[in-house]
Amino acid sequence: MMESPERGRSAVAMEFPASDGAMSCSPPTMPSWLRRRLSESKTPPPSTVEGIEARLRDADLRRQKFYENLSSKARPKPRSPSRCSSHEDDLGQRLDAKLQAAEEKRLSILTNAQMRLAKLDELRQAAKIEAEMRLRKKRAELSTKVEMRVQQAEANRMLILKAYKQRRATLKERTSQSLLRRMAKESKYKERVCTAICQKRAAAEKKRLALLEAEKRRVRARVLEVRKVARSISHQREIERKEMKNKLEDRLQRARRQRAEYLKQRGKPQNFVCYEWNITQEQEADILSRKLARCWRKFVMARKTTAHLTRAYSQLNINEGSVKGMPFEQFALLIQSTATLRTTKALLDRVEKRFNLTRMAGSAPNTSSFDDIDHLLKRVASPKRRVTPRKNVSSREDKKTTAIRQAAKTPVKLSRYQVRVVLCAYMILGHPDAVISGQGEREIALAKSAEKFVKELELLIKITLNGPIQVSDGQSNCVLGGRRTFRSQLGEFDSAWCSFLNSFVVWKVKDARSLEDDLVKAACRLELSMIQTCKMTPDGDSGSLTHDMKAIQKQVNEDQKLLREKVTHLSGDAGIKRMENALSDTRMKFFEARENGIPISPLSTLILSPNSASPAALGSSDKTDDLTENTPKRSPVVRSLFRDEVNPKEVSSPSSSSSPAEYSSEKLELENVRIVNECVHGENLAFIDTSNSADDGQENIMAKVRETLKKAYWDGVMDSVKKDKSNYSRVVELTREVSDEISAMAPKSWRQEIIEAIDLNILTEVLNSGKADIDYLGKILEFALVTLQKLSAPACEDELKEKHQKFLKELAEICWASDGSENSHVIAFIKGLSFVLEQIQELKQEISVARIRILEPFLKGPGALEFLGKAFTKHYGHPSNAFTSLPLTENWLSSMNGSKDEEWNEHKISRTLLTSRQEYSSRSFLPSTTLRTGGSLLVKMSSTNTADTSSSPSYATSLTG
């Protein structure tokens, strides 16, 4: 019975087949899906617990769906009420029975499935264990096999290596034997070749001597024949000359007799001799006057007078106005033309002759004070080209060549007015920007002197063409007020020329030196490139060269030859010598660098170039004359004369020359350690002087030794210039020392100016000329003192200036009080050098003290303690060797062994106090390593200084350097 809310109760009709009981007794029919599942493979894959639970849930869901589907199939049928109730009860019972049977069947199936799954799980676990065991067994077998194979491979490798080594040894032995055989064969071949060459050379020499002897015999016979012919010709000419002379004498005798007879007929006999004498004088005077007039007419017709030469020069249109308006290239072509040079030279030679005549006559009103300017002319004169003599010349040509060479050995008189220098004055005046680079004192002086010289030259030309003129410059020395004559203007012209020549030489020396430096550097680059490319050895052997290497070597030699010619043109033999020295230095430095493993390129900045230290080395260290070539090198005694402390080893015998360097280095290190130690312990560094540690007696002795050595040295220098044949080499050496010392202290930007102001080449020429220029020497001293004033402290500048002015006045008084000789000026210059060197040493001492003052705050940090520790270790050895190197300290520590605990407790208490004090203060303090050194504990140190000093513990090594 079923109830519904609309109909109430309603009956459900269910139909059962007639064979229901039989069907219930028969086994139930297996569903198709189950049959399909069972027909599948009997060995399903092993199931997990999660898979089984999922399957059970799926089965439960399918069962519920089946019941729902089954219940939905039941349809209610209209029956009678009486039959429906009983029939419904039967159906309900039967349905319950079927449901119960289905439930039991389901439970049995579930139980069987669980049992089957359990068995499958057991089988799976057993298979898993078996597979793991099998895998372990296989792994063990494989590892055993691999190990055996590795051992076998190692054994095989050792055998192969042994066989390879044996083969290598055999091959090496064979190679060495073959090389030895080849070397022996080559040596025998070389010996045979050398023997053959020597034989051929001996035969060739013998043949050459035979040919030479035959040639000598032919030449001797030819010479004898020529001499014989010459004797016969000269004898014949002598006979003809005698015959002609006899004929002339006969004619003269007849003429005299005829004249005497004629005079006898016309006059008295007593006046004959006097009258003949007067007639002879008048005739000779008439002949001479006619000859003079004829020569002058020829001279005028040849257009060789001063006026003609001046007009020819004026036609060139080279004057101040035209030069300034003419382009640079056009004017350069004009002054380089042969006609211009010939015309200008002719005029200048004539002016020189007129000036020499005027000076010899003593009538020049304003003769230049530069009477001897040969040392300046040598600077601007072009060197003569060397002509290679020909081999095949006749005996007469040999005599001519010998005569020419003998004449060349005699000193050549240089022209006073050089043509190219005169034309350069116009170039400087018209185009200063293209000629002069820079605006220094020398360039300004050169431009001013060129302008003055051009004005005087044009005024001289105007006077030559137009006669005396009136000038209004107020500088005329003529008697007619401002009237300028040719002679007076000639003196002014020569004075302006000497001034311009001096300025031009000073400027040209600098320019030529710069150009010479560039040429020498180029030659060094070529040499370095050739050495690297051809792989040359220090002995000059390059081994077997390829065709390219030979071509490179040939080209480099040709280029260096051209560079040598240019250097010879610039500086002569001295420049060639400097170039050769630079090339040898380049080779030496290259091979040293290659031995040390330093990579070097041809364009390196050392470039292994000449005198790589500084440009001053090229200019100052080069010896251009015999004076500076024989200059002795600087002795350590010279430097010790001006020091506050003197090393006894430095002034001892020269045999101990190797020890002073080591001694001074060790002394410097100990001095640095002493300074750092004093700073660490809070002592005031008033002045650092090594002599303070010496005894008073030793200090007095050393002071006397210094004074004695100093006096002896300067007396020797002065005696060398007081002799008849003065030697100025030591003066030049002292000047070089002044220049080097000032350059070492001055900034790099000042060094070029120092080199230009203290020019050793010009100084050498001035001293060798025999006429010392006191103005030039005074300028050198004044420049050195002014530079020292600039380098000194501003607070001491006024005091130094006053001191220097006082010394210069004393030197001036010495010069005025002397007899005006050249030696007195040089002696005053030597005294000035002595004073300058003393001032340099005082300045160096002030610089050292200032350095220590600057570094004093840094010398109170942890870095100073680290430096002291390293110095102590370096001096006494490693701490592990303390028992042998410090026996006294070991004894002291052994005696203090009983109180070490007490000392350690004091140390810990002090350290605790320092730590607590540091926590309450932002300031940092020195570590506790100073507790047992006797130093002050509360030495303040900033963090930045700590960082700086800790990063460079060895900074104090340069305190007194």
Short mmCIF file of C-alpha atoms in Angstrom, two decimals, residues 593-814:
data_model
loop_
_atom_site.label_atom_id
_atom_site.label_comp_id
_atom_site.label_asym_id
_atom_site.label_seq_id
_atom_site.Cartn_x
_atom_site.Cartn_y
_atom_site.Cartn_z
CA ALA A 593 112.72 44.21 -19.18
CA ARG A 594 112.57 41.08 -21.30
CA GLU A 595 114.66 39.17 -18.76
CA ASN A 596 112.33 40.35 -15.97
CA GLY A 597 109.24 39.30 -17.94
CA ILE A 598 107.82 42.79 -18.38
CA PRO A 599 105.75 43.13 -21.59
CA ILE A 600 106.94 46.04 -23.73
CA SER A 601 105.48 47.50 -26.90
CA PRO A 602 107.27 49.84 -29.33
CA LEU A 603 104.88 52.67 -28.29
CA SER A 604 105.33 52.18 -24.59
CA THR A 605 105.34 55.27 -22.42
CA LEU A 606 108.94 54.42 -20.99
CA ILE A 607 109.30 53.73 -24.53
CA LEU A 608 112.64 52.68 -23.31
CA SER A 609 113.37 56.05 -24.77
CA PRO A 610 116.47 58.15 -24.15
CA ASN A 611 116.78 59.45 -20.61
CA SER A 612 113.28 58.46 -19.66
CA ALA A 613 113.57 60.11 -16.28
CA SER A 614 112.97 63.68 -17.38
CA PRO A 615 113.48 66.01 -20.34
CA ALA A 616 116.21 67.72 -18.36
CA ALA A 617 118.41 64.71 -18.79
CA LEU A 618 118.73 65.36 -22.51
CA GLY A 619 119.55 68.98 -22.05
CA SER A 620 121.55 69.05 -18.86
CA SER A 621 123.34 65.73 -18.75
CA ASP A 622 124.66 65.90 -22.30
CA LYS A 623 128.22 67.05 -22.61
CA THR A 624 128.52 69.26 -25.63
CA ASP A 625 132.09 70.48 -25.16
CA ASP A 626 135.40 69.21 -23.91
CA LEU A 627 134.58 71.09 -20.75
CA THR A 628 131.58 68.99 -19.83
CA GLU A 629 132.81 65.75 -21.37
CA ASN A 630 135.51 65.44 -18.74
CA THR A 631 133.25 66.51 -15.89
CA PRO A 632 133.58 64.08 -12.94
CA LYS A 633 130.44 62.56 -11.53
CA ARG A 634 128.96 63.86 -8.34
CA SER A 635 130.71 62.56 -5.28
CA PRO A 636 128.88 61.68 -2.07
CA VAL A 637 131.22 64.08 -0.28
CA VAL A 638 129.68 67.03 -2.16
CA ARG A 639 126.20 66.18 -0.96
CA SER A 640 127.39 65.56 2.58
CA LEU A 641 128.82 69.08 2.81
CA PHE A 642 125.35 70.62 3.05
CA ARG A 643 123.64 68.14 5.37
CA ASP A 644 122.95 68.58 9.05
CA GLU A 645 124.18 65.07 9.74
CA VAL A 646 127.17 63.42 8.10
CA ASN A 647 127.76 59.70 7.85
CA PRO A 648 131.28 58.78 8.84
CA LYS A 649 131.19 56.02 6.25
CA GLU A 650 130.30 58.47 3.49
CA VAL A 651 133.44 60.57 3.91
CA SER A 652 135.78 57.66 4.51
CA SER A 653 137.73 55.77 1.90
CA PRO A 654 136.21 55.03 -1.46
CA SER A 655 136.69 51.32 -0.88
CA SER A 656 133.61 51.29 1.33
CA SER A 657 131.36 52.76 -1.35
CA SER A 658 128.94 49.83 -1.21
CA SER A 659 128.15 50.09 2.49
CA PRO A 660 126.83 53.69 2.83
CA ALA A 661 123.63 52.92 0.94
CA GLU A 662 122.79 49.95 3.17
CA TYR A 663 123.87 51.85 6.26
CA SER A 664 121.75 54.89 5.37
CA SER A 665 118.72 52.67 4.60
CA GLU A 666 118.99 50.92 7.96
CA LYS A 667 119.54 54.25 9.70
CA LEU A 668 116.46 55.70 7.99
CA GLU A 669 114.31 52.77 9.13
CA LEU A 670 115.50 53.13 12.74
CA GLU A 671 114.85 56.88 12.57
CA ASN A 672 111.29 56.26 11.34
CA VAL A 673 110.71 53.74 14.14
CA ARG A 674 111.98 56.25 16.70
CA ILE A 675 109.67 58.97 15.36
CA VAL A 676 106.61 56.70 15.38
CA ASN A 677 107.45 55.44 18.88
CA GLU A 678 107.71 59.00 20.24
CA CYS A 679 104.40 59.95 18.63
CA VAL A 680 102.64 56.87 20.01
CA HIS A 681 103.80 57.64 23.54
CA GLY A 682 102.60 61.24 23.35
CA GLU A 683 105.98 63.00 23.24
CA ASN A 684 106.28 66.38 21.51
CA LEU A 685 108.30 66.36 18.29
CA ALA A 686 109.93 69.77 18.43
CA PHE A 687 112.61 68.87 15.83
CA ILE A 688 113.82 65.59 14.49
CA ASP A 689 117.59 65.52 14.49
CA THR A 690 119.66 62.35 14.44
CA SER A 691 122.59 64.12 16.00
CA ASN A 692 120.67 64.47 19.29
CA SER A 693 121.39 60.85 20.07
CA ALA A 694 125.15 61.33 19.70
CA ASP A 695 127.52 62.53 22.35
CA ASP A 696 128.47 66.19 22.49
CA GLY A 697 132.10 65.40 21.73
CA GLN A 698 131.26 63.32 18.68
CA GLU A 699 128.85 66.00 17.48
CA ASN A 700 131.53 68.68 17.76
CA ILE A 701 134.00 66.50 15.87
CA MET A 702 131.52 65.86 13.08
CA ALA A 703 130.71 69.57 12.87
CA LYS A 704 134.41 70.37 12.51
CA VAL A 705 134.78 67.65 9.88
CA ARG A 706 131.85 69.09 7.94
CA GLU A 707 133.26 72.60 8.07
CA THR A 708 136.73 71.41 7.04
CA LEU A 709 135.40 69.36 4.13
CA LYS A 710 133.15 72.18 3.02
CA LYS A 711 135.96 74.73 3.08
CA ALA A 712 138.35 72.36 1.28
CA TYR A 713 135.82 71.59 -1.41
CA TRP A 714 134.94 75.22 -2.17
CA ASP A 715 138.63 76.20 -2.08
CA GLY A 716 139.27 73.50 -4.67
CA VAL A 717 136.47 74.80 -6.87
CA MET A 718 137.79 78.37 -6.69
CA ASP A 719 141.38 77.27 -7.35
CA SER A 720 140.24 75.46 -10.50
CA VAL A 721 139.04 78.75 -12.03
CA LYS A 722 141.96 80.87 -10.78
CA LYS A 723 144.53 78.94 -12.81
CA ASP A 724 145.91 80.16 -16.12
CA LYS A 725 143.97 77.46 -17.93
CA SER A 726 140.66 77.67 -16.10
CA ASN A 727 138.52 74.56 -15.73
CA TYR A 728 134.82 75.38 -15.36
CA SER A 729 133.60 71.77 -15.25
CA ARG A 730 133.00 71.83 -11.48
CA VAL A 731 131.10 75.11 -11.78
CA VAL A 732 128.83 73.56 -14.41
CA GLU A 733 128.40 70.46 -12.24
CA LEU A 734 127.37 72.58 -9.24
CA THR A 735 124.90 74.49 -11.40
CA ARG A 736 123.45 71.19 -12.59
CA GLU A 737 123.09 70.09 -8.96
CA VAL A 738 121.21 73.30 -8.14
CA SER A 739 118.89 72.73 -11.10
CA ASP A 740 118.27 69.09 -10.16
CA GLU A 741 117.58 69.89 -6.51
CA ILE A 742 115.12 72.66 -7.35
CA SER A 743 113.40 70.48 -9.97
CA ALA A 744 113.05 67.66 -7.43
CA MET A 745 111.27 69.94 -4.94
CA ALA A 746 109.23 72.01 -7.42
CA PRO A 747 105.95 70.92 -9.06
CA LYS A 748 106.11 69.26 -12.45
CA SER A 749 104.65 72.32 -14.17
CA TRP A 750 107.69 74.39 -13.09
CA ARG A 751 110.38 72.02 -14.35
CA GLN A 752 110.39 73.19 -17.97
CA GLU A 753 110.79 76.79 -16.82
CA ILE A 754 113.66 75.76 -14.52
CA ILE A 755 115.41 73.95 -17.37
CA GLU A 756 115.04 76.98 -19.62
CA ALA A 757 116.22 79.46 -16.98
CA ILE A 758 119.26 77.37 -15.95
CA ASP A 759 120.53 76.30 -19.36
CA LEU A 760 123.81 74.46 -18.88
CA ASN A 761 124.76 74.59 -22.56
CA ILE A 762 124.56 78.38 -22.70
CA LEU A 763 126.35 78.63 -19.35
CA THR A 764 129.15 76.42 -20.69
CA GLU A 765 129.54 78.58 -23.78
CA VAL A 766 129.53 81.79 -21.73
CA LEU A 767 132.24 80.45 -19.41
CA ASN A 768 134.35 79.05 -22.26
CA SER A 769 134.16 82.29 -24.24
CA GLY A 770 136.55 83.88 -21.74
CA LYS A 771 134.20 86.83 -21.15
CA ALA A 772 131.85 85.92 -18.34
CA ASP A 773 128.54 87.72 -18.64
CA ILE A 774 127.87 88.85 -15.08
CA ASP A 775 124.28 89.72 -15.98
CA TYR A 776 123.55 86.17 -17.16
CA LEU A 777 125.21 84.63 -14.09
CA GLY A 778 123.27 87.00 -11.85
CA LYS A 779 120.00 86.02 -13.54
CA ILE A 780 120.68 82.35 -12.76
CA LEU A 781 121.31 83.08 -9.08
CA GLU A 782 118.32 85.41 -8.85
CA PHE A 783 116.03 82.83 -10.47
CA ALA A 784 117.21 80.10 -8.08
CA LEU A 785 116.67 82.30 -5.01
CA VAL A 786 113.23 83.48 -6.18
CA THR A 787 112.18 79.88 -6.81
CA LEU A 788 113.31 78.90 -3.30
CA GLN A 789 111.24 81.78 -1.90
CA LYS A 790 108.18 80.47 -3.73
CA LEU A 791 108.77 76.95 -2.37
CA SER A 792 109.27 78.09 1.22
CA ALA A 793 106.53 78.70 3.77
CA PRO A 794 104.59 81.99 3.40
CA ALA A 795 105.51 82.94 6.96
CA CYS A 796 109.23 82.83 6.13
CA GLU A 797 108.98 84.45 2.70
CA ASP A 798 109.70 88.01 3.85
CA GLU A 799 112.64 86.90 5.96
CA LEU A 800 114.09 84.88 3.08
CA LYS A 801 113.58 87.76 0.65
CA GLU A 802 115.47 90.12 2.95
CA LYS A 803 118.23 87.55 3.46
CA HIS A 804 118.58 86.94 -0.27
CA GLN A 805 118.65 90.64 -1.11
CA LYS A 806 121.37 91.17 1.46
CA PHE A 807 123.45 88.35 -0.02
CA LEU A 808 123.01 89.66 -3.58
CA LYS A 809 124.18 93.09 -2.43
CA GLU A 810 127.28 91.49 -0.89
CA LEU A 811 128.01 89.71 -4.17
CA ALA A 812 127.58 92.98 -6.08
CA GLU A 813 130.01 94.71 -3.70
CA ILE A 814 132.51 91.89 -4.22
#
